C-alpha cells in the first residue's frame, strides 16, 4: 500500500530553511510535500560567508552545478583558515582542508615530523608538508588531482560566498522541485491539547498553515522549539564567552586569498573573508570584555579596504537546545543552537541536521527511536565542534588582556582535556570515523597553538633519521613545485565561475 505523503512545513527562509526545503524536495519527493513560510519584512541573518568542504557533497546531492552556484553567490575557493596571533602575538598557522604528508607509511606523517624535530634533524614547519597550506600561501588554486596516489589529490576545498545570495539561489532550486512558498509573518503556533504536537502556525493575515511535521528554521527567535515548545537552551558561554559580532564589508584591495583569516584581537577575534565582489570582515567579541563602541572602532581601524557598509552589531549566545527534535518539530539552523563562526561550522550543522532528517524521516506516527537517534547525532556534532573551538582559545600563552587571561585559565570540558593530554604525550589523536574535523584538523590546531607532542608513536622509529629527513625534504619540494604550476586563485575564478557583471 502506498504511504501517505507527510505535509512538511518549513518555518523560515534563511540558509537553513531553504537548504531543508531543497533537500527534502529533491531526496524524498514521494514521502513529503514541502511548504515554506517566511517573512521578507523580518529578513535573514545574512552573515555566514565561510563554509567547510562538506557543502560540496550537499550541492552534489542536489545536482547543483558548481560553477553556476559559485557565479551566483560570487564565491571564491577556500582551502582552510589562517589563524594569526592566537597562541602568541606574531604567530600564524593555517588549518588546512587536507592531509599533512602523503598519507602512507606506518603512522601519520606528524609522528615522523615529531621524530625529526626530536632528533634535531632539519625539518620545516608542518604546514610546508601540506598541499592545501602551500597552495593557500602561494595564492594558487586548481581542482584536486583525481588520482588518489598523487600528492595533488591530498587536499579538499570549500567556498567563501555571499550569504545573502545563497538562500535565494536555493529557493529557485527548491521551487523548481515543487516546494511551495508562503509569504507572511507568523504570529502564533497551535499545539494539540492532548499530544502537545504542533498542529498549525497562524499568520498575521489570519491564514493558518497546517502540517504533519514542522521544521523550525526561524533563526535566533526559535519560534517553535524554543518559544512554543519551551525546549531548554544549554548555555556554553562559560567556555565560549564571545556573544557579539560587528560586521563590516569592504572593497577587496588586497590579494584574493583562497582562505579565510581569523586574527586574534583583545577581546575575541576578527574574520576576513574575500569574495569575488567584496571582502567580509567582522569582529567577534565578548561583551564582558569590550563595549560595542570599542569593538566597532577596532573593526573600522582594522579593515584593509574602503568600507562599503556601516558596521552592524549582531548578538548571540553559545549553546544549543537540549534536543533538536521534540514532538513533531525538528529545529535546524540558528533555532537549534549557535557556535561562533571561528571554524565556519553553522552551515555544516544545518547540513548535518538535514542529512540526519532525510535518513530518519518519520512516518505519520513518529517513532521515538528515530527521534532519539537524530538527537544523539546532533549532540555528537555540537559537542565535538564545541571542544574544537574551545581548544583555540584555551591553548594560548597570551596574557595581554583580561579576555585572554580568562580563556587561558578557565577549566575546559573533560572530553577536551583528555584529547589535549593524549596529543601532548606522544601526538596521539582521538579517532573519529565520521562527522566533522578529522585528524588533520586537530593536528593543525594543536601544533599551531603550540601544543607540541613530547614524543611520537614508536612505529615512526623504523626508517633511519637521514633517510626520513631526505624523504620529507623531497616531499616538501614536490608539493611546492605542484602548487607553483597551478593558476593564481583569481585567474582560476575568472575562467571557471566569474560572477555576472551588473548591466
Ligand atoms: C556573526 C556571525 C557570523 C557567521 N559566520 C558564519 C560562517 O562564516 N559560516 C557559517 O557556516 N555560518 C556562519 N554564521 C551562521 C549563519 O549565518 C547561519 O547559520 C545561517 O545564516 C542560517 O541561519 P538560519 O536560516 O537558521 O536563520 P535566519 O537567517 O535568521 O533565518 C530565519 C528565517 O526565519 C524567518 N522568520 C523569523 N521569524 C519569523 C516570523 N515571525 N514569521 C515569519 N518568518 C519568520 C525569517 O524571515 C528568516 O527567513 C554566522 C552567524 C553569525 C551571527
XYZ file of C-alpha atoms and ligand atoms in Angstrom:
556
model
C 0.000 0.000 0.000
C 1.416 3.397 -0.919
C 2.188 5.551 2.076
C 0.542 8.917 2.506
C 2.844 11.914 1.927
C 3.580 13.985 5.015
C 2.875 17.714 4.873
C 6.141 19.312 5.929
C 6.038 22.972 6.935
C 9.400 24.732 6.959
C 9.250 27.824 9.161
C 11.782 30.396 7.932
C 13.551 31.096 4.651
C 17.172 31.733 5.606
C 20.014 29.402 4.673
C 18.607 26.710 6.991
C 15.056 26.922 5.662
C 15.927 26.745 2.001
C 18.595 24.054 2.493
C 15.981 21.914 4.268
C 13.271 22.637 1.685
C 15.559 21.898 -1.267
C 16.967 18.671 0.195
C 13.602 17.231 1.249
C 12.017 18.105 -2.112
C 14.898 16.521 -4.018
C 15.567 13.422 -1.943
C 12.140 12.449 -0.577
C 9.629 13.559 -3.225
C 7.389 10.538 -2.617
C 7.401 10.921 1.164
C 6.652 14.600 1.685
C 5.157 17.780 0.260
C 7.082 20.873 1.366
C 5.641 24.315 2.181
C 7.992 27.075 3.390
C 6.763 30.158 5.241
C 8.963 33.229 5.533
C 8.672 36.930 6.111
C 10.604 39.293 3.876
C 9.931 42.076 6.381
C 11.848 40.159 9.066
C 14.625 39.058 6.737
C 17.544 36.700 7.351
C 20.752 36.909 9.394
C 22.706 37.466 6.188
C 26.184 36.762 7.513
C 27.839 33.360 7.235
C 30.178 33.533 4.335
C 32.701 30.788 5.010
C 31.962 27.079 4.724
C 33.518 23.631 5.175
C 34.212 21.130 2.350
C 31.138 19.062 3.275
C 28.964 21.612 1.479
C 30.251 20.225 -1.831
C 28.563 16.909 -1.028
C 25.309 18.721 -0.255
C 25.363 20.598 -3.552
C 26.250 17.444 -5.476
C 23.328 15.510 -4.000
C 21.043 18.308 -5.110
C 22.506 18.237 -8.635
C 23.790 21.822 -8.336
C 26.391 22.819 -10.918
C 29.461 24.119 -9.089
C 30.424 26.903 -11.490
C 26.822 28.158 -11.708
C 26.493 28.167 -7.917
C 29.809 29.977 -7.451
C 28.976 32.634 -10.043
C 25.519 33.212 -8.498
C 26.849 33.562 -4.944
C 30.026 35.423 -6.014
C 32.045 32.709 -4.389
C 35.757 32.100 -4.058
C 37.576 28.894 -3.136
C 38.594 28.159 0.441
C 41.487 25.836 1.315
C 41.405 26.444 5.066
C 41.533 29.066 7.790
C 44.576 31.075 8.757
C 44.939 31.851 12.462
C 47.046 34.856 13.374
C 48.208 35.890 16.841
C 46.406 33.077 18.684
C 48.968 31.271 20.836
C 51.306 34.270 20.870
C 51.201 37.629 19.125
C 53.127 37.249 15.857
C 52.264 33.535 15.431
C 50.359 32.269 12.423
C 49.288 28.889 11.098
C 46.750 27.533 8.670
C 44.161 24.886 9.428
C 44.046 23.199 6.004
C 41.316 21.153 4.382
C 43.533 18.173 3.690
C 46.275 15.943 4.976
C 49.808 16.590 6.132
C 52.241 14.435 4.189
C 51.369 11.778 1.688
C 49.244 9.580 3.907
C 51.287 6.403 3.712
C 53.842 4.781 5.967
C 53.219 3.011 9.280
C 51.771 6.014 11.062
C 50.513 9.523 10.335
C 53.049 11.972 8.940
C 53.127 14.199 12.028
C 54.802 11.357 14.003
C 57.714 11.294 11.517
C 57.825 15.069 11.700
C 57.975 14.929 15.526
C 60.732 12.367 15.364
C 62.813 14.579 13.055
C 62.339 17.516 15.408
C 63.279 15.455 18.448
C 66.399 14.199 16.634
C 67.412 17.782 15.790
C 67.302 16.936 12.045
C 66.496 19.701 9.535
C 62.731 19.927 9.242
C 60.341 22.648 8.060
C 57.089 23.872 9.626
C 54.398 21.194 9.466
C 52.328 23.295 7.027
C 55.036 23.026 4.364
C 54.174 19.324 4.024
C 50.540 20.115 3.272
C 49.291 20.667 -0.271
C 46.424 22.897 0.921
C 48.649 25.117 3.108
C 51.251 25.524 0.365
C 48.635 26.391 -2.277
C 46.892 28.804 0.094
C 50.022 30.778 0.934
C 51.094 30.784 -2.719
C 47.626 32.129 -3.604
C 47.066 29.321 -6.136
C 44.132 27.101 -6.890
C 43.299 24.120 -9.105
C 40.888 21.246 -8.516
C 42.346 18.208 -6.688
C 44.056 15.542 -8.804
C 41.506 12.720 -9.316
C 44.272 10.072 -8.896
C 44.412 9.263 -5.137
C 48.035 8.110 -5.492
C 49.137 11.644 -6.390
C 50.125 14.248 -3.809
C 47.935 16.710 -5.752
C 44.890 14.731 -4.559
C 45.565 15.248 -0.840
C 43.521 18.385 -0.312
C 39.897 19.340 -0.219
C 38.198 22.712 -0.556
C 35.120 24.688 0.410
C 33.695 28.066 -0.627
C 33.546 31.615 0.632
C 30.311 33.150 -0.649
C 27.810 35.953 -0.219
C 25.412 34.638 2.436
C 22.613 36.912 1.242
C 22.683 35.215 -2.179
C 22.781 31.548 -1.111
C 19.201 31.299 0.240
C 17.695 32.901 -2.919
C 19.786 30.525 -5.055
C 18.447 27.525 -3.120
C 14.926 28.921 -3.259
C 14.991 28.613 -7.061
C 16.241 25.037 -6.746
C 13.585 24.104 -4.152
C 10.709 25.762 -6.022
C 11.854 24.032 -9.198
C 11.466 20.747 -7.316
C 7.908 21.576 -6.219
C 8.344 23.290 -2.817
C 5.642 25.910 -2.172
C 6.419 29.276 -0.566
C 4.089 31.393 1.543
C 4.974 34.976 2.425
C 3.794 36.160 5.825
C 4.616 36.885 9.432
C 3.901 34.058 11.856
C 2.108 35.293 14.967
C 1.109 32.086 16.733
C 1.816 28.361 16.943
C -1.086 25.980 17.651
C -0.492 22.887 19.764
C -2.736 19.836 20.117
C -4.237 19.869 23.625
C -3.729 16.128 24.074
C -0.457 15.219 22.392
C 1.291 18.581 22.580
C 2.176 18.214 18.891
C 2.217 21.274 16.659
C -0.912 21.321 14.504
C -0.593 24.637 12.652
C 1.041 28.039 12.503
C -1.027 31.190 12.284
C -0.070 34.130 10.102
C -0.694 37.831 10.625
C -3.111 37.719 7.677
C -5.294 35.312 9.685
C -4.359 32.308 7.496
C -3.457 29.001 9.153
C -0.872 26.620 7.748
C -1.383 23.041 8.945
C 1.243 20.339 8.812
C 2.311 16.891 9.985
C 5.954 17.788 10.568
C 7.351 21.282 11.287
C 10.956 22.220 10.562
C 11.827 25.205 12.749
C 14.261 27.335 10.752
C 13.147 30.624 12.287
C 16.649 31.660 13.377
C 17.603 33.023 16.802
C 13.939 33.687 17.794
C 13.388 29.925 17.757
C 9.630 30.318 17.252
C 8.529 26.711 17.675
C 11.153 24.647 19.514
C 12.095 27.440 21.900
C 9.042 29.657 22.275
C 6.098 27.294 21.682
C 7.575 24.000 22.932
C 9.839 25.515 25.595
C 12.833 23.238 24.962
C 15.691 24.306 27.263
C 18.789 26.058 25.920
C 22.134 24.792 27.239
C 24.325 27.821 27.702
C 28.009 27.219 26.893
C 29.209 30.782 27.341
C 31.490 29.861 30.257
C 33.732 28.204 27.630
C 32.850 30.282 24.601
C 32.344 33.780 26.015
C 32.070 35.628 22.687
C 28.463 36.798 22.360
C 28.529 39.563 19.739
C 29.947 40.384 16.360
C 30.289 43.616 14.480
C 30.351 43.027 10.732
C 31.613 45.482 8.120
C 32.317 44.552 4.485
C 34.879 46.438 2.420
C 36.218 46.549 -1.123
C 38.840 43.936 -1.894
C 42.046 45.894 -2.188
C 44.418 43.104 -1.190
C 45.037 39.680 -2.790
C 42.046 37.379 -3.326
C 43.232 34.728 -0.888
C 41.862 31.171 -1.181
C 41.454 31.058 2.584
C 39.670 32.792 5.441
C 41.683 34.653 8.080
C 40.927 34.697 11.800
C 43.081 37.207 13.650
C 43.023 37.240 17.446
C 42.034 40.602 18.957
C 41.982 41.943 22.537
C 38.540 40.562 23.370
C 37.936 37.959 20.649
C 38.964 37.674 17.016
C 38.367 39.178 13.599
C 37.414 37.442 10.355
C 38.453 38.373 6.840
C 36.700 36.545 4.017
C 37.480 37.560 0.429
C 34.625 37.146 -2.078
C 34.615 37.999 -5.765
C 32.976 41.421 -5.276
C 33.966 42.388 -1.727
C 35.700 41.257 1.446
C 33.683 40.305 4.513
C 35.081 41.469 7.858
C 33.811 41.183 11.385
C 34.990 41.298 14.981
C 33.577 38.503 17.171
C 33.874 39.587 20.790
C 32.733 39.115 24.341
C 30.596 41.965 25.663
C 32.009 41.178 29.130
C 35.403 42.383 27.965
C 34.771 45.161 25.426
C 31.983 47.632 24.657
C 30.132 47.695 21.314
C 31.572 51.115 20.679
C 35.182 49.995 21.148
C 34.605 46.855 19.079
C 33.156 48.998 16.286
C 36.167 51.300 16.386
C 38.510 48.296 16.323
C 36.950 46.795 13.183
C 36.863 50.164 11.417
C 40.581 50.542 12.144
C 41.426 47.002 11.050
C 39.707 46.573 7.652
C 42.084 46.527 4.713
C 39.930 48.301 2.115
C 37.342 51.028 1.656
C 34.266 50.148 3.796
C 31.065 49.586 1.799
C 28.568 49.492 4.685
C 28.226 50.797 8.203
C 29.341 48.402 10.964
C 26.402 46.187 12.082
C 26.259 44.546 15.544
C 24.767 41.056 15.948
C 24.072 39.356 19.297
C 24.144 35.650 20.085
C 24.841 33.128 22.807
C 26.909 29.945 22.517
C 24.957 26.776 23.205
C 22.212 24.565 21.892
C 18.725 23.307 22.622
C 18.909 20.176 24.770
C 17.063 18.323 21.995
C 16.709 19.482 18.402
C 13.800 17.169 17.573
C 10.878 17.499 20.020
C 7.421 16.028 19.286
C 6.748 16.746 15.601
C 9.177 19.672 15.362
C 12.759 19.461 14.114
C 14.918 22.538 14.679
C 17.530 23.258 12.024
C 19.981 26.172 11.952
C 20.161 29.005 14.473
C 16.854 27.981 16.110
C 18.597 24.804 17.340
C 21.749 26.474 18.642
C 24.794 28.514 17.789
C 28.525 28.026 17.943
C 30.504 31.055 16.991
C 31.874 31.226 13.445
C 35.580 30.608 14.245
C 35.656 27.347 12.264
C 32.737 28.144 9.898
C 30.573 25.366 11.300
C 26.985 26.695 11.254
C 26.139 25.799 7.684
C 27.803 22.421 8.260
C 25.486 21.896 11.275
C 22.479 22.731 9.089
C 23.677 20.182 6.563
C 24.217 17.545 9.264
C 20.704 18.080 10.626
C 19.098 17.969 7.189
C 21.088 14.832 6.307
C 20.063 13.086 9.536
C 16.426 14.071 8.993
C 16.451 12.670 5.468
C 17.879 9.377 6.782
C 15.472 9.157 9.725
C 12.457 10.719 8.038
C 9.370 9.735 10.060
C 6.037 8.173 9.281
C 2.844 9.885 10.434
C 3.366 8.411 13.902
C 6.853 9.483 14.847
C 8.967 6.693 16.336
C 10.831 7.778 19.491
C 13.692 5.546 18.353
C 14.236 7.650 15.217
C 13.833 10.873 17.146
C 16.353 9.826 19.820
C 18.862 8.751 17.190
C 18.530 12.119 15.457
C 19.129 13.927 18.748
C 22.137 11.714 19.513
C 23.723 12.529 16.151
C 23.173 16.267 16.553
C 24.539 16.220 20.129
C 27.677 14.493 18.905
C 28.221 17.120 16.209
C 27.690 20.033 18.607
C 29.871 18.553 21.367
C 32.752 17.853 19.042
C 32.689 21.305 17.482
C 32.386 22.901 20.939
C 35.578 21.160 22.126
C 37.437 22.036 18.945
C 36.523 25.728 19.280
C 37.467 25.884 22.961
C 40.894 24.445 22.104
C 41.725 27.557 20.044
C 41.096 29.871 22.979
C 42.416 27.779 25.828
C 45.707 26.673 24.250
C 47.271 30.098 24.352
C 50.184 31.737 26.071
C 48.654 35.203 25.746
C 48.215 37.210 28.912
C 47.998 40.676 27.411
C 44.282 41.305 28.095
C 41.629 40.208 30.633
C 39.886 38.237 27.869
C 42.961 36.099 27.123
C 43.625 35.653 30.839
C 40.115 34.321 31.258
C 40.160 31.798 28.400
C 43.713 30.640 29.147
C 42.910 29.832 32.773
C 39.289 28.607 32.500
C 38.584 24.934 33.117
C 37.605 23.089 29.938
C 35.259 20.116 29.399
C 36.837 16.800 30.434
C 36.329 15.468 26.915
C 38.686 18.162 25.624
C 41.251 17.893 28.426
C 41.667 14.168 27.650
C 42.266 14.918 23.988
C 44.880 17.583 24.771
C 46.720 15.300 27.211
C 46.859 12.460 24.712
C 48.259 14.657 21.976
C 50.807 16.312 24.238
C 52.092 12.949 25.450
C 53.013 11.467 22.082
C 50.933 13.030 19.337
C 48.048 10.622 19.662
C 44.635 11.627 18.327
C 41.188 10.623 19.450
C 39.959 8.945 16.275
C 36.663 9.775 14.678
C 35.171 7.751 11.891
C 32.587 10.281 10.817
C 31.478 13.839 11.254
C 33.452 16.996 11.100
C 37.102 17.781 11.946
C 39.051 14.605 11.442
C 42.727 14.060 12.297
C 44.448 16.720 10.183
C 42.267 19.476 11.646
C 43.165 18.594 15.218
C 46.862 18.210 14.349
C 46.882 21.647 12.695
C 45.283 23.385 15.640
C 47.261 21.574 18.372
C 50.597 22.336 16.765
C 49.526 25.829 15.646
C 48.533 26.605 19.223
C 51.924 25.343 20.436
C 50.786 22.041 21.904
C 53.766 20.147 20.585
C 53.987 16.400 21.288
C 56.636 15.399 23.817
C 57.138 12.091 21.986
C 55.957 10.165 18.958
C 54.472 6.820 18.013
C 57.335 4.299 18.213
C 56.471 2.846 14.815
C 57.887 6.060 13.356
C 61.349 4.917 14.567
C 61.759 2.434 11.732
C 63.365 4.493 8.947
C 66.841 5.917 9.691
C 66.705 9.646 10.506
C 68.812 10.673 7.465
C 66.568 8.815 5.043
C 63.494 10.230 6.714
C 64.825 13.777 6.508
C 65.661 13.319 2.792
C 62.184 11.955 2.071
C 60.478 14.783 3.948
C 62.501 17.366 2.030
C 61.699 15.718 -1.314
C 58.023 15.776 -0.388
C 58.150 19.433 0.588
C 59.777 20.334 -2.757
C 57.308 18.257 -4.741
C 54.363 19.958 -3.043
C 55.831 23.384 -3.688
C 56.523 22.607 -7.359
C 52.967 21.376 -7.935
C 51.452 24.414 -6.202
C 53.595 26.772 -8.279
C 52.341 25.220 -11.515
C 48.729 25.948 -10.518
C 46.953 29.102 -11.690
C 46.583 32.136 -9.493
C 43.344 31.922 -7.449
C 41.747 34.968 -9.088
C 42.729 33.795 -12.574
C 41.150 30.408 -11.927
C 37.891 32.046 -10.782
C 37.803 34.380 -13.765
C 37.989 31.384 -16.095
C 35.775 28.998 -14.164
C 32.985 30.877 -12.386
C 33.044 34.672 -12.813
C 30.090 36.486 -11.263
C 27.694 38.183 -13.659
C 28.662 41.837 -14.182
C 25.979 44.422 -13.394
C 24.408 45.753 -16.634
C 28.372 36.902 13.230
C 28.010 35.627 12.531
C 28.894 35.091 11.603
C 28.597 33.880 10.970
N 29.503 33.330 10.112
C 29.261 32.103 9.596
C 30.196 31.479 8.725
O 31.236 32.025 8.370
N 29.901 30.241 8.272
C 28.758 29.587 8.616
O 28.550 28.446 8.221
N 27.826 30.197 9.371
C 28.053 31.415 9.879
N 27.112 32.001 10.671
C 25.832 31.342 10.877
C 24.918 31.530 9.678
O 24.691 32.900 9.451
C 23.587 30.822 9.926
O 23.820 29.506 10.328
C 22.767 30.755 8.687
O 22.581 32.033 8.158
C 21.430 30.122 8.951
O 20.557 30.970 9.578
P 19.062 30.490 9.754
O 18.495 30.152 8.421
O 18.997 29.469 10.817
O 18.350 31.811 10.361
P 17.989 33.218 9.664
O 18.900 33.592 8.588
O 17.806 34.183 10.792
O 16.562 32.942 9.012
C 15.392 32.934 9.791
C 14.178 32.938 8.894
O 13.013 32.855 9.695
C 12.102 33.845 9.300
N 11.284 34.240 10.429
C 11.689 34.518 11.701
N 10.618 34.888 12.444
C 9.534 34.820 11.630
C 8.136 35.086 11.797
N 7.635 35.519 12.958
N 7.338 34.929 10.741
C 7.821 34.507 9.543
N 9.123 34.237 9.313
C 9.952 34.410 10.345
C 12.974 34.969 8.772
O 12.247 35.821 7.920
C 14.035 34.190 8.026
O 13.557 33.837 6.753
C 27.377 33.226 11.272
C 26.469 33.801 12.165
C 26.774 34.983 12.800
C 25.782 35.580 13.767
